[in-house]
């Protein structure tokens, strides 16, 4: 396996570009090949068997083009498909986003009470619970599915009263937020949602750490922070995943160290213009349609 091969990474859509952004910062010399399976998103509502099949197919397309490492930049796929990918593509290291996120949350939590918000499939599979308990057995882990966050991020609706209203609806049971502020985001009163005031003083049995267990969710981090207040640590696994990829490449002697900027290429399974437009929000820089290739899985 050569150092000059790219890192391959995939997600159900554009959410994994938050991980790519962190990789570009951490590993500027590396070439990266990113596949967004936008034709079949979201993965979070699919069965584990279906997600595993999709993950093997997406990874196969990357492997056939030549990659030195696979990054599963999707929490749902990371929670159910890592072993299947390692069996399907032996010899290629596979890094998911769940374990790095679990490590970061264990380091960030003072009390050991950790909340995880993610897709329905990730929460149902208890992937973060297992990963956190493997590191910190006495931790108390509370999972909460937040499926609407994916749609909001995909639409580029990442702040404002609507987003905070949805966040309040999801997070109020976890953080004992002021119930008068938690309007139903689907009704006509959403425009009157007021900024939330977390109860004070900080409650010992409340989570002191919130894991963004979906790569779409970092785009909503500011709105989530406005809802839960300043005292809760928010963990985004993107940077930790980038560090894990760097460590894995170094351990295998696969790091590129020569000067120069690495390249990034994009593959998508549906709607190139939408991928370029929405992906630019996640990556934090423009993606040209000419840099995106349509592929069929």
XYZ file of C-alpha atoms in Angstrom:
297
model
C 0.000 0.000 0.000
C 1.501 3.303 -1.050
C 1.591 6.596 0.797
C 0.446 8.414 -2.307
C -2.974 6.767 -2.460
C -5.823 8.955 -1.210
C -7.836 8.589 1.955
C -11.295 7.311 1.054
C -14.305 8.465 3.023
C -18.050 8.156 2.668
C -21.271 9.353 4.252
C -24.945 9.044 3.425
C -24.791 12.601 2.104
C -22.929 15.806 2.830
C -22.766 15.604 6.640
C -19.436 13.814 6.499
C -17.918 16.922 4.947
C -17.594 18.267 8.502
C -15.142 15.397 9.051
C -13.433 16.125 5.738
C -12.987 19.740 6.817
C -11.217 18.584 9.980
C -9.072 16.164 7.977
C -8.019 18.915 5.589
C -6.848 20.985 8.570
C -5.095 18.087 10.305
C -3.631 16.420 7.198
C -3.116 19.112 4.541
C -0.779 16.972 2.422
C -3.182 14.066 1.994
C -5.362 13.465 -1.049
C -8.975 12.681 -0.160
C -11.711 10.949 -2.157
C -15.171 11.598 -0.685
C -18.378 9.778 -1.621
C -21.773 11.099 -0.575
C -24.523 8.504 -1.085
C -27.175 11.176 -1.495
C -29.516 8.961 -3.538
C -30.143 6.776 -0.491
C -30.012 9.198 2.413
C -30.855 9.252 5.203
C -29.183 6.122 6.564
C -30.493 6.917 10.033
C -33.993 5.577 9.376
C -32.838 2.343 7.703
C -32.387 -1.083 9.275
C -28.873 -2.170 10.360
C -28.824 -4.735 7.559
C -29.633 -2.119 4.931
C -27.094 0.361 6.301
C -24.415 -2.330 6.314
C -25.192 -3.217 2.690
C -25.035 0.432 1.642
C -21.759 0.940 3.544
C -20.098 -2.058 1.876
C -21.234 -0.849 -1.545
C -20.050 2.727 -0.994
C -16.716 1.565 0.366
C -16.336 -0.818 -2.562
C -16.559 2.051 -5.018
C -13.785 3.855 -3.128
C -11.621 0.748 -2.824
C -11.834 -0.005 -6.546
C -10.392 3.457 -7.245
C -7.526 2.849 -4.837
C -7.448 4.149 -1.256
C -5.077 3.540 1.628
C -7.581 4.019 4.464
C -11.361 4.191 4.790
C -13.085 6.796 6.943
C -16.703 6.006 7.746
C -17.826 9.623 8.123
C -21.336 8.595 9.137
C -22.334 7.825 12.700
C -25.094 5.441 11.645
C -22.781 3.377 9.432
C -20.016 3.558 12.057
C -22.404 2.147 14.632
C -23.352 -0.977 12.658
C -21.014 -1.608 9.726
C -17.355 -1.337 10.803
C -16.769 -5.059 11.273
C -18.492 -5.872 7.990
C -16.254 -3.366 6.208
C -13.104 -4.801 7.774
C -14.154 -8.274 6.679
C -15.063 -7.124 3.177
C -11.832 -5.167 2.629
C -9.080 -6.824 4.677
C -5.788 -4.984 4.749
C -7.380 -1.542 4.474
C -7.634 0.224 7.848
C -11.128 1.478 8.691
C -11.785 4.414 11.038
C -15.293 5.336 12.175
C -16.547 8.398 14.010
C -18.177 6.765 17.046
C -15.123 5.682 19.025
C -13.275 9.020 18.637
C -16.450 10.828 19.725
C -16.794 8.543 22.735
C -13.193 9.199 23.753
C -13.698 12.950 23.488
C -16.901 12.867 25.547
C -15.306 10.824 28.314
C -12.481 13.354 28.504
C -14.865 16.324 28.491
C -17.393 15.116 31.087
C -16.711 15.992 34.706
C -19.631 14.073 36.205
C -19.830 11.087 33.876
C -23.378 11.890 32.774
C -23.270 12.197 28.996
C -26.074 12.886 26.507
C -25.879 11.688 22.923
C -28.082 13.085 20.168
C -28.092 11.272 16.845
C -30.278 9.573 14.260
C -32.835 6.974 15.275
C -30.648 4.113 14.060
C -27.537 5.266 15.941
C -29.464 5.690 19.192
C -31.340 2.413 18.758
C -28.083 0.547 18.192
C -26.507 1.850 21.453
C -23.176 2.314 19.688
C -22.157 5.353 21.732
C -23.306 3.753 24.957
C -21.069 0.749 24.336
C -18.108 2.859 23.236
C -18.380 5.216 26.221
C -18.822 2.410 28.743
C -15.764 0.646 27.335
C -13.739 3.728 28.304
C -15.661 4.876 31.370
C -17.708 1.955 32.762
C -19.515 4.021 35.406
C -20.706 6.673 32.954
C -24.428 7.379 32.602
C -25.285 7.737 28.924
C -28.610 9.163 27.758
C -29.504 8.865 24.084
C -31.995 11.042 22.214
C -32.873 10.718 18.505
C -33.176 14.069 16.712
C -34.091 13.175 13.117
C -35.330 16.635 12.109
C -31.844 18.058 12.650
C -30.664 16.201 9.532
C -33.328 17.791 7.342
C -32.650 21.246 8.796
C -28.922 20.953 8.124
C -29.509 19.673 4.587
C -31.691 22.713 3.899
C -29.118 25.080 5.367
C -31.479 26.119 8.178
C -28.939 26.193 10.992
C -29.942 29.091 13.242
C -32.837 31.288 14.274
C -36.055 30.761 16.189
C -37.287 27.808 14.150
C -34.102 25.809 14.685
C -33.921 26.716 18.371
C -37.560 25.737 18.760
C -36.872 22.287 17.323
C -33.771 21.956 19.501
C -35.790 22.949 22.561
C -38.383 20.305 21.805
C -35.733 17.601 21.547
C -33.445 18.689 24.381
C -35.851 19.864 27.093
C -36.221 16.356 28.585
C -32.446 16.000 28.832
C -31.559 19.343 30.350
C -34.700 20.347 32.264
C -35.041 23.493 30.271
C -37.684 26.058 31.107
C -40.845 24.307 29.859
C -42.532 27.608 29.034
C -39.840 28.205 26.441
C -40.234 24.816 24.769
C -42.971 25.508 22.265
C -43.951 22.876 19.734
C -41.879 23.809 16.641
C -44.631 22.495 14.384
C -47.347 24.832 15.573
C -48.049 28.458 14.791
C -46.482 29.747 18.007
C -42.957 28.897 16.888
C -42.221 32.509 16.024
C -42.808 33.405 19.660
C -40.219 30.964 21.058
C -38.053 32.860 23.518
C -34.376 32.193 24.247
C -34.151 29.320 26.705
C -32.769 29.728 30.198
C -31.294 26.509 31.626
C -32.213 25.950 35.255
C -29.639 27.220 37.724
C -27.665 26.098 39.561
C -26.343 23.288 37.364
C -28.079 20.047 38.360
C -25.767 17.222 39.365
C -27.788 14.559 37.562
C -28.054 16.493 34.310
C -25.632 15.711 31.486
C -22.613 17.975 31.535
C -21.572 16.822 28.070
C -23.564 16.603 24.837
C -22.250 14.486 21.964
C -23.280 15.518 18.467
C -23.644 11.941 17.268
C -24.407 12.774 13.644
C -22.092 14.553 11.235
C -24.931 16.863 10.192
C -25.368 18.239 13.688
C -22.237 20.452 13.970
C -23.907 22.935 11.635
C -26.567 23.420 14.308
C -24.079 23.708 17.177
C -24.624 27.431 17.674
C -28.398 27.024 17.928
C -27.964 24.066 20.272
C -25.601 26.127 22.436
C -28.185 28.896 22.659
C -30.698 26.350 23.907
C -28.632 24.461 26.500
C -26.503 27.341 27.757
C -22.769 27.705 28.309
C -22.120 25.095 31.003
C -22.529 21.921 28.931
C -19.572 20.686 26.879
C -20.500 20.014 23.256
C -18.468 17.279 21.578
C -18.138 17.135 17.807
C -16.270 13.985 16.786
C -14.864 15.492 13.575
C -11.594 16.791 15.043
C -11.108 13.685 17.172
C -11.707 11.489 14.127
C -9.126 13.451 12.169
C -6.604 12.836 14.949
C -7.469 9.112 14.922
C -6.899 8.961 11.152
C -3.554 10.717 11.530
C -2.486 8.262 14.246
C -3.563 5.247 12.170
C -1.685 6.429 9.097
C 1.417 7.185 11.156
C 1.315 3.771 12.814
C 1.196 2.087 9.403
C 3.847 4.322 7.820
C 1.299 5.785 5.401
C 1.464 9.483 6.250
C 2.384 11.859 3.455
C 4.916 14.383 4.671
C 6.070 16.085 1.494
C 5.278 19.743 0.991
C 2.256 20.836 -0.968
C -1.494 20.808 -0.656
C -3.477 17.618 -0.966
C -6.328 17.330 -3.443
C -9.998 16.633 -2.738
C -12.312 14.831 -5.151
C -16.025 14.298 -4.694
C -18.392 11.541 -5.776
C -22.152 11.581 -5.302
C -24.940 9.179 -6.199
C -27.553 11.842 -7.010
C -28.045 15.505 -7.970
C -24.608 17.017 -8.504
C -25.775 20.667 -8.254
C -27.473 20.039 -4.906
C -24.410 18.213 -3.568
C -22.172 21.126 -4.555
C -24.553 23.725 -3.140
C -25.349 22.016 0.171
C -21.895 20.527 0.573
C -20.378 23.996 0.457
C -22.230 24.826 3.695
C -20.777 21.797 5.466
C -17.265 22.191 4.109
C -17.171 25.929 4.731
C -15.883 26.682 1.231
C -17.304 26.548 -2.288
C -17.521 23.234 -4.122
C -17.631 23.578 -7.897
C -20.037 21.302 -9.751
C -17.176 20.380 -12.060
C -15.346 18.874 -9.056
C -18.222 16.453 -8.327
C -18.657 13.178 -10.247
C -21.971 11.342 -10.428
C -21.622 7.612 -9.733
C -24.014 4.673 -9.476
C -23.780 2.119 -6.704
